């Protein structure tokens, strides 16, 4: 602590206060300016895959309302904005040269942000793989990692003069295990080995893309990744429950942090999954490639995970792990592990409210990635927000949720974690993947008939917190 006057409720000087979104969840204009389908276009247009058949065709029309949305961010006092680039908008087939009109959109967005003193934080991949690359095998094949690095270089060359913070992937766990394991996310495959192969090629893609970015970006660029580590807890101290915890920790966390932070897959993960695969898709040098120096680590956190010893049929309790109902488990070779609902109040997603999981993760990754600054690149909550008779939207539950989680971050900082910023998920209500538009995570309410934007009362609360850089008293 450099300032002797810093109060215990203060956040570190220069702490970044932001909000996050993702391209497919907000942009719409799915066929505009040369964009081609991503796996999420295909998936959402497949009957039965999303609630109510909702798609991102229009989403919240951000592609056309970009300037207005940046004005809104400025009115909300945001210091930073985390967005993702739609791969099929800038490189429609996933190969070859970039489409200028696609790049122009992101260039205009970044210019608008900089004009309003909002720091752009760019994610290259938030789940919208060009469909042509899925048709060529998707993340389970090596070529996708190589294509990803080429795409990273194109975006880096186009925006490297004005974007300083770059994340390669958002939540590769979801891409691999929900996309190819349980199939509740695009592309909807249900093959445990494909999920493990996807995890590996996402790790490799992260490493190759980081190298590609370093070769085109100025030295000041900060390159990292956003993971969604599970705060895994054992249901009891029984050794069998503790072993379930170890196994889920391997499949949720160490399958990524192993190669990315240490340069190797954990031995226990390889042993646990040996009946499915010998991991021969990992070539010599791959884990060293995945292990690139990181300028920051992004942590996305929503709720803790509680597990217990395997029980016959446990995997048939659909969605017990909080990741969506499916006949197929997202946990390769750990299908029978029992997931218990975490204690505590529930959100509209049915997720439990427990800020201590965030505190635990920040301290854990401070140790596992010493010297690497941490950012919370996503945290937030869905409630069934509705406008009152006067049109205003009051969301006191969200304020309480945020207060609790910001308190956990403040405590993690006091306990030694180097946390540099917080991005609320989300700037505005949007397409919540397989839940369609039914779940509202925004600090801004969207009327889906008119697409009118109305800041919720939590937005004003958040603006005050950001301006004071201090945790206010509990609401
Ligand atoms: C995360 C995703 C984000 C959003 C939130 C609620 O897993 O990264 O796009 O859907 O969950």
Short mmCIF file of C-alpha atoms and ligand atoms in Angstrom, two decimals:
data_model
loop_
_atom_site.label_atom_id
_atom_site.label_comp_id
_atom_site.label_asym_id
_atom_site.label_seq_id
_atom_site.Cartn_x
_atom_site.Cartn_y
_atom_site.Cartn_z
CA UNK A 1 0.00 0.00 0.00
CA UNK A 2 1.64 3.22 -1.05
CA UNK A 3 -0.79 5.63 0.59
CA UNK A 4 -0.77 5.75 4.34
CA UNK A 5 -4.24 7.27 4.24
CA UNK A 6 -5.93 4.45 2.37
CA UNK A 7 -9.08 3.37 4.18
CA UNK A 8 -9.91 -0.28 4.59
CA UNK A 9 -12.91 0.21 2.31
CA UNK A 10 -10.80 1.76 -0.46
CA UNK A 11 -9.89 -0.06 -3.62
CA UNK A 12 -6.30 0.23 -4.84
CA UNK A 13 -5.47 3.51 -6.63
CA UNK A 14 -6.13 3.23 -10.36
CA UNK A 15 -8.54 0.30 -9.91
CA UNK A 16 -10.44 -0.20 -13.18
CA UNK A 17 -14.24 -0.10 -12.94
CA UNK A 18 -15.91 -1.57 -15.98
CA UNK A 19 -18.70 -3.56 -17.52
CA UNK A 20 -18.52 -6.50 -19.90
CA UNK A 21 -20.43 -7.82 -22.90
CA UNK A 22 -19.82 -10.30 -25.72
CA UNK A 23 -20.35 -9.88 -29.45
CA UNK A 24 -22.99 -12.53 -30.11
CA UNK A 25 -24.96 -11.56 -27.02
CA UNK A 26 -25.44 -7.92 -28.01
CA UNK A 27 -24.54 -7.07 -31.60
CA UNK A 28 -27.32 -8.49 -33.79
CA UNK A 29 -26.92 -7.57 -37.50
CA UNK A 30 -26.03 -11.20 -38.01
CA UNK A 31 -25.89 -10.95 -41.79
CA UNK A 32 -24.57 -7.42 -42.13
CA UNK A 33 -21.40 -6.34 -43.90
CA UNK A 34 -20.13 -9.76 -44.86
CA UNK A 35 -20.57 -11.52 -41.53
CA UNK A 36 -21.17 -15.25 -41.90
CA UNK A 37 -22.69 -17.69 -39.38
CA UNK A 38 -20.82 -18.67 -36.28
CA UNK A 39 -21.54 -21.86 -34.37
CA UNK A 40 -23.91 -19.84 -32.18
CA UNK A 41 -25.98 -18.75 -35.21
CA UNK A 42 -26.29 -22.36 -36.31
CA UNK A 43 -27.02 -23.64 -32.80
CA UNK A 44 -29.57 -20.98 -31.87
CA UNK A 45 -31.39 -21.56 -35.17
CA UNK A 46 -31.61 -25.29 -34.45
CA UNK A 47 -35.01 -26.09 -32.92
CA UNK A 48 -34.92 -26.91 -29.23
CA UNK A 49 -31.47 -25.54 -28.50
CA UNK A 50 -32.39 -22.22 -26.91
CA UNK A 51 -35.30 -21.21 -24.74
CA UNK A 52 -38.16 -20.06 -26.93
CA UNK A 53 -36.00 -20.49 -30.03
CA UNK A 54 -34.31 -17.16 -29.27
CA UNK A 55 -31.35 -16.23 -31.48
CA UNK A 56 -28.79 -13.43 -31.62
CA UNK A 57 -30.08 -12.21 -35.02
CA UNK A 58 -31.11 -8.86 -33.54
CA UNK A 59 -29.90 -9.20 -29.96
CA UNK A 60 -29.86 -5.67 -28.53
CA UNK A 61 -28.91 -4.15 -31.88
CA UNK A 62 -25.60 -2.88 -30.56
CA UNK A 63 -23.98 -3.11 -34.00
CA UNK A 64 -26.20 -0.24 -35.13
CA UNK A 65 -26.51 1.54 -31.77
CA UNK A 66 -22.80 1.52 -30.96
CA UNK A 67 -22.41 5.27 -30.60
CA UNK A 68 -25.49 5.60 -28.38
CA UNK A 69 -24.28 2.71 -26.21
CA UNK A 70 -20.88 4.31 -25.69
CA UNK A 71 -22.65 7.55 -24.67
CA UNK A 72 -24.59 5.52 -22.15
CA UNK A 73 -21.41 3.94 -20.76
CA UNK A 74 -19.99 7.40 -20.35
CA UNK A 75 -23.11 8.60 -18.52
CA UNK A 76 -22.77 5.56 -16.25
CA UNK A 77 -19.24 6.64 -15.37
CA UNK A 78 -17.51 3.49 -16.63
CA UNK A 79 -13.74 3.60 -16.72
CA UNK A 80 -13.39 0.50 -18.89
CA UNK A 81 -15.43 -1.63 -21.26
CA UNK A 82 -14.75 -5.29 -21.97
CA UNK A 83 -16.16 -6.42 -25.31
CA UNK A 84 -15.45 -9.26 -27.69
CA UNK A 85 -14.72 -9.28 -31.39
CA UNK A 86 -16.94 -11.48 -33.53
CA UNK A 87 -14.56 -13.73 -35.46
CA UNK A 88 -17.00 -14.31 -38.39
CA UNK A 89 -17.49 -10.56 -38.71
CA UNK A 90 -13.81 -9.84 -39.30
CA UNK A 91 -12.76 -13.12 -40.93
CA UNK A 92 -15.92 -14.77 -42.23
CA UNK A 93 -14.55 -18.16 -43.20
CA UNK A 94 -12.06 -18.29 -40.37
CA UNK A 95 -9.27 -18.15 -42.93
CA UNK A 96 -7.55 -15.62 -45.13
CA UNK A 97 -7.65 -11.84 -45.11
CA UNK A 98 -9.84 -9.73 -42.85
CA UNK A 99 -13.00 -8.02 -44.03
CA UNK A 100 -12.44 -4.31 -43.69
CA UNK A 101 -16.06 -3.45 -42.84
CA UNK A 102 -15.94 -5.82 -39.89
CA UNK A 103 -12.72 -4.33 -38.58
CA UNK A 104 -14.12 -0.83 -39.13
CA UNK A 105 -16.92 -1.49 -36.67
CA UNK A 106 -14.48 -2.36 -33.89
CA UNK A 107 -12.21 0.54 -34.83
CA UNK A 108 -15.16 2.94 -34.51
CA UNK A 109 -16.17 1.36 -31.22
CA UNK A 110 -12.67 1.73 -29.82
CA UNK A 111 -12.40 5.32 -31.06
CA UNK A 112 -15.72 6.18 -29.41
CA UNK A 113 -14.56 4.61 -26.16
CA UNK A 114 -11.25 6.46 -26.19
CA UNK A 115 -13.05 9.73 -26.96
CA UNK A 116 -15.03 9.16 -23.76
CA UNK A 117 -12.00 8.14 -21.68
CA UNK A 118 -13.23 4.57 -21.42
CA UNK A 119 -10.48 1.97 -21.62
CA UNK A 120 -11.20 -0.68 -24.25
CA UNK A 121 -10.52 -4.25 -23.12
CA UNK A 122 -10.76 -6.62 -26.04
CA UNK A 123 -11.51 -10.35 -25.97
CA UNK A 124 -10.72 -12.19 -29.19
CA UNK A 125 -12.95 -15.20 -28.65
CA UNK A 126 -16.19 -15.25 -26.71
CA UNK A 127 -17.55 -18.49 -28.22
CA UNK A 128 -18.52 -17.49 -31.77
CA UNK A 129 -16.38 -19.81 -33.89
CA UNK A 130 -16.93 -19.35 -37.65
CA UNK A 131 -19.18 -22.22 -38.71
CA UNK A 132 -16.76 -23.17 -41.49
CA UNK A 133 -14.12 -23.96 -38.90
CA UNK A 134 -16.55 -26.13 -36.97
CA UNK A 135 -17.34 -27.92 -40.24
CA UNK A 136 -13.61 -28.55 -40.57
CA UNK A 137 -13.54 -30.18 -37.10
CA UNK A 138 -13.90 -27.29 -34.64
CA UNK A 139 -11.86 -27.00 -31.45
CA UNK A 140 -11.27 -30.76 -31.21
CA UNK A 141 -8.84 -30.41 -34.15
CA UNK A 142 -5.46 -28.74 -34.12
CA UNK A 143 -6.06 -26.59 -37.18
CA UNK A 144 -8.56 -24.45 -35.25
CA UNK A 145 -5.83 -23.38 -32.81
CA UNK A 146 -3.64 -22.40 -35.76
CA UNK A 147 -6.49 -20.48 -37.43
CA UNK A 148 -7.14 -18.69 -34.12
CA UNK A 149 -3.57 -17.40 -34.03
CA UNK A 150 -3.90 -16.06 -37.59
CA UNK A 151 -7.14 -14.30 -36.66
CA UNK A 152 -5.46 -12.87 -33.52
CA UNK A 153 -2.71 -11.38 -35.68
CA UNK A 154 -5.26 -9.76 -38.03
CA UNK A 155 -7.13 -8.10 -35.18
CA UNK A 156 -3.86 -7.18 -33.46
CA UNK A 157 -2.57 -5.46 -36.57
CA UNK A 158 -5.83 -3.55 -37.02
CA UNK A 159 -6.37 -2.37 -33.43
CA UNK A 160 -3.01 -2.67 -31.70
CA UNK A 161 -2.36 1.05 -32.00
CA UNK A 162 -5.31 1.85 -29.75
CA UNK A 163 -6.22 -1.17 -27.59
CA UNK A 164 -3.88 -1.94 -24.71
CA UNK A 165 -5.62 -4.84 -22.96
CA UNK A 166 -6.14 -8.06 -24.89
CA UNK A 167 -7.61 -11.36 -23.75
CA UNK A 168 -7.29 -14.37 -26.00
CA UNK A 169 -10.20 -16.55 -24.83
CA UNK A 170 -13.23 -16.17 -22.64
CA UNK A 171 -13.97 -19.17 -20.44
CA UNK A 172 -12.44 -21.97 -22.49
CA UNK A 173 -14.07 -24.41 -20.04
CA UNK A 174 -17.48 -23.53 -21.46
CA UNK A 175 -16.27 -23.76 -25.06
CA UNK A 176 -14.82 -27.23 -24.48
CA UNK A 177 -17.10 -28.91 -21.97
CA UNK A 178 -20.48 -27.28 -22.61
CA UNK A 179 -19.87 -27.03 -26.36
CA UNK A 180 -18.52 -30.54 -26.99
CA UNK A 181 -19.37 -32.46 -23.77
CA UNK A 182 -22.85 -31.72 -22.46
CA UNK A 183 -23.88 -29.98 -25.68
CA UNK A 184 -25.86 -27.20 -24.00
CA UNK A 185 -23.69 -24.66 -25.83
CA UNK A 186 -22.75 -24.44 -29.49
CA UNK A 187 -21.83 -26.48 -31.39
CA UNK A 188 -23.89 -28.88 -29.26
CA UNK A 189 -21.75 -31.98 -29.56
CA UNK A 190 -21.86 -34.60 -26.80
CA UNK A 191 -18.58 -36.46 -27.00
CA UNK A 192 -16.35 -36.49 -23.89
CA UNK A 193 -13.17 -37.13 -25.86
CA UNK A 194 -13.96 -34.27 -28.24
CA UNK A 195 -14.38 -32.08 -25.14
CA UNK A 196 -10.91 -32.99 -23.85
CA UNK A 197 -9.40 -32.50 -27.29
CA UNK A 198 -11.14 -29.11 -27.49
CA UNK A 199 -9.72 -28.10 -24.10
CA UNK A 200 -6.24 -28.90 -25.35
CA UNK A 201 -6.60 -27.02 -28.59
CA UNK A 202 -8.01 -24.03 -26.74
CA UNK A 203 -4.91 -24.07 -24.52
CA UNK A 204 -2.71 -24.35 -27.59
CA UNK A 205 -4.73 -21.64 -29.37
CA UNK A 206 -4.25 -19.34 -26.38
CA UNK A 207 -0.49 -19.86 -26.56
CA UNK A 208 -0.23 -19.45 -30.32
CA UNK A 209 -2.48 -16.38 -30.30
CA UNK A 210 -0.44 -14.82 -27.49
CA UNK A 211 2.72 -15.33 -29.54
CA UNK A 212 1.01 -13.89 -32.62
CA UNK A 213 -0.20 -10.85 -30.68
CA UNK A 214 3.23 -10.23 -29.18
CA UNK A 215 4.70 -10.15 -32.66
CA UNK A 216 2.30 -7.43 -33.88
CA UNK A 217 1.39 -5.40 -30.78
CA UNK A 218 3.44 -2.59 -29.26
CA UNK A 219 5.45 -3.48 -26.17
CA UNK A 220 2.99 -1.71 -23.86
CA UNK A 221 0.20 -4.17 -24.74
CA UNK A 222 -1.13 -6.33 -21.92
CA UNK A 223 -2.09 -9.86 -22.98
CA UNK A 224 -4.05 -12.30 -20.85
CA UNK A 225 -6.98 -14.70 -20.72
CA UNK A 226 -10.32 -14.90 -18.90
CA UNK A 227 -10.95 -18.20 -17.13
CA UNK A 228 -14.00 -19.25 -15.15
CA UNK A 229 -12.34 -21.29 -12.44
CA UNK A 230 -14.69 -23.22 -10.20
CA UNK A 231 -14.48 -22.52 -6.49
CA UNK A 232 -14.85 -26.24 -5.76
CA UNK A 233 -15.76 -27.38 -2.29
CA UNK A 234 -16.17 -30.86 -0.90
CA UNK A 235 -19.55 -31.64 0.64
CA UNK A 236 -17.78 -33.11 3.69
CA UNK A 237 -14.30 -34.05 4.89
CA UNK A 238 -14.95 -37.65 3.94
CA UNK A 239 -11.98 -38.79 1.79
CA UNK A 240 -14.35 -39.82 -0.99
CA UNK A 241 -15.84 -36.31 -1.11
CA UNK A 242 -12.36 -34.80 -1.04
CA UNK A 243 -11.39 -37.00 -3.97
CA UNK A 244 -14.46 -35.82 -5.89
CA UNK A 245 -13.26 -32.30 -5.23
CA UNK A 246 -9.82 -33.13 -6.59
CA UNK A 247 -11.28 -34.64 -9.75
CA UNK A 248 -13.62 -31.76 -10.51
CA UNK A 249 -10.85 -29.30 -9.71
CA UNK A 250 -8.73 -31.06 -12.35
CA UNK A 251 -11.49 -30.96 -14.99
CA UNK A 252 -12.73 -27.46 -14.21
CA UNK A 253 -9.52 -25.64 -13.33
CA UNK A 254 -6.21 -27.42 -13.69
CA UNK A 255 -6.92 -28.63 -17.24
CA UNK A 256 -6.33 -24.97 -18.17
CA UNK A 257 -4.13 -23.58 -15.40
CA UNK A 258 -1.79 -26.59 -15.72
CA UNK A 259 -0.60 -25.87 -19.26
CA UNK A 260 -1.17 -22.10 -19.18
CA UNK A 261 0.44 -21.32 -15.81
CA UNK A 262 2.81 -24.29 -15.31
CA UNK A 263 3.44 -25.69 -18.78
CA UNK A 264 2.08 -29.20 -18.14
CA UNK A 265 -1.14 -31.14 -17.72
CA UNK A 266 -1.67 -32.44 -14.18
CA UNK A 267 -0.78 -36.14 -13.82
CA UNK A 268 -4.00 -36.88 -11.94
CA UNK A 269 -6.12 -35.46 -14.79
CA UNK A 270 -4.35 -37.73 -17.29
CA UNK A 271 -4.84 -40.71 -15.00
CA UNK A 272 -8.50 -39.95 -14.25
CA UNK A 273 -9.34 -39.73 -17.96
CA UNK A 274 -7.06 -42.55 -19.15
CA UNK A 275 -9.99 -44.87 -19.88
CA UNK A 276 -11.23 -42.34 -22.44
CA UNK A 277 -8.04 -41.16 -24.10
CA UNK A 278 -4.25 -41.42 -23.98
CA UNK A 279 -4.01 -37.67 -24.77
CA UNK A 280 -1.85 -38.45 -27.81
CA UNK A 281 -3.35 -35.35 -29.45
CA UNK A 282 -0.94 -33.35 -27.25
CA UNK A 283 2.18 -32.97 -29.36
CA UNK A 284 5.69 -32.28 -28.11
CA UNK A 285 6.07 -28.64 -27.25
CA UNK A 286 2.32 -27.88 -27.05
CA UNK A 287 2.18 -27.29 -23.31
CA UNK A 288 5.29 -25.11 -23.52
CA UNK A 289 3.48 -23.10 -26.21
CA UNK A 290 0.41 -22.75 -23.99
CA UNK A 291 2.67 -21.54 -21.18
CA UNK A 292 3.24 -17.94 -22.32
CA UNK A 293 4.06 -15.10 -19.96
CA UNK A 294 0.76 -13.47 -18.93
CA UNK A 295 0.35 -9.75 -18.30
CA UNK A 296 -2.90 -10.37 -16.47
CA UNK A 297 -5.27 -13.15 -15.52
CA UNK A 298 -9.02 -12.58 -15.82
CA UNK A 299 -11.26 -14.41 -13.37
CA UNK A 300 -14.99 -14.81 -14.08
CA UNK A 301 -17.01 -15.81 -11.04
CA UNK A 302 -20.69 -16.41 -10.34
CA UNK A 303 -21.12 -19.10 -7.65
CA UNK A 304 -19.24 -21.87 -5.83
CA UNK A 305 -19.45 -25.58 -6.72
CA UNK A 306 -20.09 -28.27 -4.09
CA UNK A 307 -19.28 -31.89 -4.91
CA UNK A 308 -19.48 -35.26 -3.22
CA UNK A 309 -18.40 -38.85 -3.88
CA UNK A 310 -19.70 -40.56 -7.02
CA UNK A 311 -23.11 -42.22 -6.75
CA UNK A 312 -24.79 -44.36 -9.40
CA UNK A 313 -27.03 -42.24 -11.61
CA UNK A 314 -25.74 -38.92 -10.23
CA UNK A 315 -24.88 -37.76 -13.72
CA UNK A 316 -28.49 -38.29 -14.76
CA UNK A 317 -29.66 -35.49 -12.47
CA UNK A 318 -29.76 -32.96 -15.25
CA UNK A 319 -28.01 -29.69 -14.72
CA UNK A 320 -27.18 -30.42 -11.06
CA UNK A 321 -23.84 -28.71 -11.55
CA UNK A 322 -25.54 -25.43 -12.49
CA UNK A 323 -24.38 -25.61 -16.11
CA UNK A 324 -27.67 -26.39 -17.82
CA UNK A 325 -29.77 -29.53 -18.21
CA UNK A 326 -28.56 -32.19 -20.62
CA UNK A 327 -28.64 -35.97 -20.92
CA UNK A 328 -24.88 -35.76 -21.22
CA UNK A 329 -22.43 -34.74 -18.53
CA UNK A 330 -19.86 -32.01 -19.16
CA UNK A 331 -17.44 -33.89 -16.85
CA UNK A 332 -15.50 -36.55 -18.83
CA UNK A 333 -14.82 -39.67 -16.74
CA UNK A 334 -16.42 -37.97 -13.73
CA UNK A 335 -20.04 -38.36 -14.77
CA UNK A 336 -21.17 -39.92 -11.48
CA UNK A 337 -19.82 -37.26 -9.17
CA UNK A 338 -22.63 -35.75 -7.14
CA UNK A 339 -23.20 -32.00 -7.33
CA UNK A 340 -24.94 -30.42 -4.37
CA UNK A 341 -26.64 -27.07 -4.54
CA UNK A 342 -24.41 -24.57 -2.74
CA UNK A 343 -26.11 -23.07 0.30
CA UNK A 344 -27.46 -19.55 0.22
CA UNK A 345 -29.93 -17.35 -1.56
CA UNK A 346 -30.65 -18.12 -5.25
CA UNK A 347 -30.61 -15.89 -8.30
CA UNK A 348 -32.91 -16.10 -11.33
CA UNK A 349 -30.44 -18.61 -12.80
CA UNK A 350 -30.87 -20.76 -9.67
CA UNK A 351 -27.24 -20.02 -8.81
CA UNK A 352 -26.32 -19.44 -5.17
CA UNK A 353 -25.09 -16.11 -3.87
CA UNK A 354 -21.77 -16.67 -2.10
CA UNK A 355 -19.04 -14.04 -2.44
CA UNK A 356 -16.56 -16.13 -0.43
CA UNK A 357 -15.90 -18.23 -3.53
CA UNK A 358 -14.56 -15.17 -5.30
CA UNK A 359 -12.29 -14.33 -2.37
CA UNK A 360 -10.95 -17.89 -2.36
CA UNK A 361 -10.24 -17.86 -6.10
CA UNK A 362 -8.42 -14.53 -5.97
CA UNK A 363 -6.13 -15.83 -3.24
CA UNK A 364 -5.62 -19.15 -5.00
CA UNK A 365 -4.61 -17.56 -8.29
CA UNK A 366 -2.39 -15.04 -6.51
CA UNK A 367 -0.40 -18.06 -5.41
CA UNK A 368 -0.63 -20.02 -8.64
CA UNK A 369 0.26 -17.04 -10.82
CA UNK A 370 2.64 -15.04 -8.65
CA UNK A 371 3.33 -11.57 -9.96
CA UNK A 372 0.42 -11.68 -12.44
CA UNK A 373 -2.16 -8.94 -11.86
CA UNK A 374 -5.72 -10.24 -11.50
CA UNK A 375 -8.89 -8.73 -12.90
CA UNK A 376 -12.42 -9.88 -12.28
CA UNK A 377 -13.43 -9.90 -15.94
CA UNK A 378 -16.98 -11.04 -15.13
CA UNK A 379 -19.19 -11.06 -12.08
CA UNK A 380 -22.85 -10.21 -11.83
CA UNK A 381 -26.31 -11.57 -11.42
CA UNK A 382 -29.64 -12.19 -13.15
CA UNK A 383 -32.86 -11.26 -11.42
CA UNK A 384 -36.36 -10.92 -12.85
CA UNK A 385 -36.11 -7.15 -13.17
CA UNK A 386 -39.22 -5.29 -14.32
CA UNK A 387 -39.97 -1.62 -14.84
CA UNK A 388 -42.26 -0.05 -12.27
CA UNK A 389 -45.34 2.01 -13.22
CA UNK A 390 -43.15 5.08 -13.69
CA UNK A 391 -40.81 3.19 -16.00
CA UNK A 392 -37.87 3.04 -13.60
CA UNK A 393 -36.24 -0.30 -12.81
CA UNK A 394 -35.29 -0.91 -9.20
CA UNK A 395 -32.97 -3.81 -8.54
CA UNK A 396 -31.98 -3.72 -4.86
CA UNK A 397 -31.11 -7.42 -4.95
CA UNK A 398 -28.44 -6.72 -7.56
CA UNK A 399 -27.01 -3.92 -5.42
CA UNK A 400 -26.76 -6.34 -2.51
CA UNK A 401 -25.13 -8.96 -4.72
CA UNK A 402 -22.58 -6.46 -6.01
CA UNK A 403 -21.89 -5.08 -2.58
CA UNK A 404 -21.15 -8.56 -1.27
CA UNK A 405 -18.83 -9.44 -4.13
CA UNK A 406 -17.00 -6.13 -4.08
CA UNK A 407 -16.51 -6.66 -0.36
CA UNK A 408 -14.96 -10.07 -1.09
CA UNK A 409 -12.58 -8.45 -3.57
CA UNK A 410 -11.66 -5.75 -1.10
CA UNK A 411 -10.90 -8.45 1.46
CA UNK A 412 -8.79 -10.39 -1.06
CA UNK A 413 -6.78 -7.23 -1.71
CA UNK A 414 -6.31 -6.75 2.03
CA UNK A 415 -5.13 -10.38 2.18
CA UNK A 416 -2.49 -9.70 -0.46
CA UNK A 417 -4.11 -10.34 -3.86
CA UNK A 418 -3.04 -7.95 -6.63
CA UNK A 419 -6.48 -7.17 -8.07
CA UNK A 420 -6.53 -4.32 -10.56
CA UNK A 421 -10.10 -4.11 -11.82
CA UNK A 422 -13.67 -5.35 -11.91
CA UNK A 423 -16.00 -5.79 -14.88
CA UNK A 424 -19.64 -6.23 -14.10
CA UNK A 425 -21.50 -8.75 -16.21
CA UNK A 426 -23.23 -7.17 -17.93
CA UNK A 427 -23.54 -3.67 -19.28
CA UNK A 428 -27.07 -4.43 -20.45
CA UNK A 429 -29.56 -7.28 -20.57
CA UNK A 430 -28.73 -9.53 -23.51
CA UNK A 431 -28.89 -12.94 -25.17
CA UNK A 432 -28.03 -15.32 -22.35
CA UNK A 433 -26.99 -18.24 -24.58
CA UNK A 434 -29.31 -21.25 -24.24
CA UNK A 435 -31.56 -19.23 -21.90
CA UNK A 436 -32.23 -16.74 -24.69
CA UNK A 437 -33.54 -13.37 -23.51
CA UNK A 438 -35.18 -14.81 -20.40
CA UNK A 439 -32.35 -13.93 -18.00
CA UNK A 440 -31.49 -10.32 -17.27
CA UNK A 441 -27.89 -9.73 -16.15
CA UNK A 442 -27.69 -6.07 -17.18
CA UNK A 443 -27.08 -2.90 -15.22
CA UNK A 444 -29.19 -1.44 -18.04
CA UNK A 445 -32.68 -2.82 -18.70
CA UNK A 446 -33.64 -3.64 -22.27
CA UNK A 447 -37.23 -3.48 -23.48
CA UNK A 448 -37.10 -6.20 -26.12
CA UNK A 449 -40.08 -4.72 -28.00
CA UNK A 450 -38.53 -1.29 -28.52
CA UNK A 451 -34.89 -2.01 -27.61
CA UNK A 452 -35.05 1.04 -25.39
CA UNK A 453 -32.28 1.16 -22.78
CA UNK A 454 -33.12 2.09 -19.17
CA UNK A 455 -30.38 2.12 -16.54
CA UNK A 456 -31.47 0.15 -13.47
CA UNK A 457 -30.95 1.68 -10.03
CA UNK A 458 -27.88 -0.54 -9.58
CA UNK A 459 -26.22 1.38 -12.43
CA UNK A 460 -26.31 4.63 -10.45
CA UNK A 461 -25.09 2.79 -7.35
CA UNK A 462 -22.21 1.28 -9.33
CA UNK A 463 -21.28 4.67 -10.77
CA UNK A 464 -20.98 6.07 -7.26
CA UNK A 465 -18.81 3.19 -6.13
CA UNK A 466 -16.56 3.66 -9.14
CA UNK A 467 -16.28 7.42 -8.61
CA UNK A 468 -15.42 7.00 -4.93
CA UNK A 469 -13.18 3.95 -5.56
CA UNK A 470 -14.51 2.80 -2.25
CA UNK A 471 -16.91 0.20 -0.95
CA UNK A 472 -19.93 2.00 0.51
CA UNK A 473 -21.71 0.78 3.65
CA UNK A 474 -23.96 -2.24 3.10
CA UNK A 475 -27.24 -1.26 1.44
C1 LIG B 1 -20.50 -16.41 -18.46
C2 LIG B 1 -20.33 -15.96 -19.88
C3 LIG B 1 -21.10 -14.72 -20.22
C4 LIG B 1 -22.46 -14.71 -19.57
C5 LIG B 1 -22.36 -15.03 -18.10
C6 LIG B 1 -23.68 -15.00 -17.36
O1 LIG B 1 -20.21 -17.77 -18.36
O2 LIG B 1 -18.97 -15.72 -20.17
O3 LIG B 1 -21.17 -14.60 -21.61
O4 LIG B 1 -23.30 -15.57 -20.24
O5 LIG B 1 -21.76 -16.27 -17.93
#
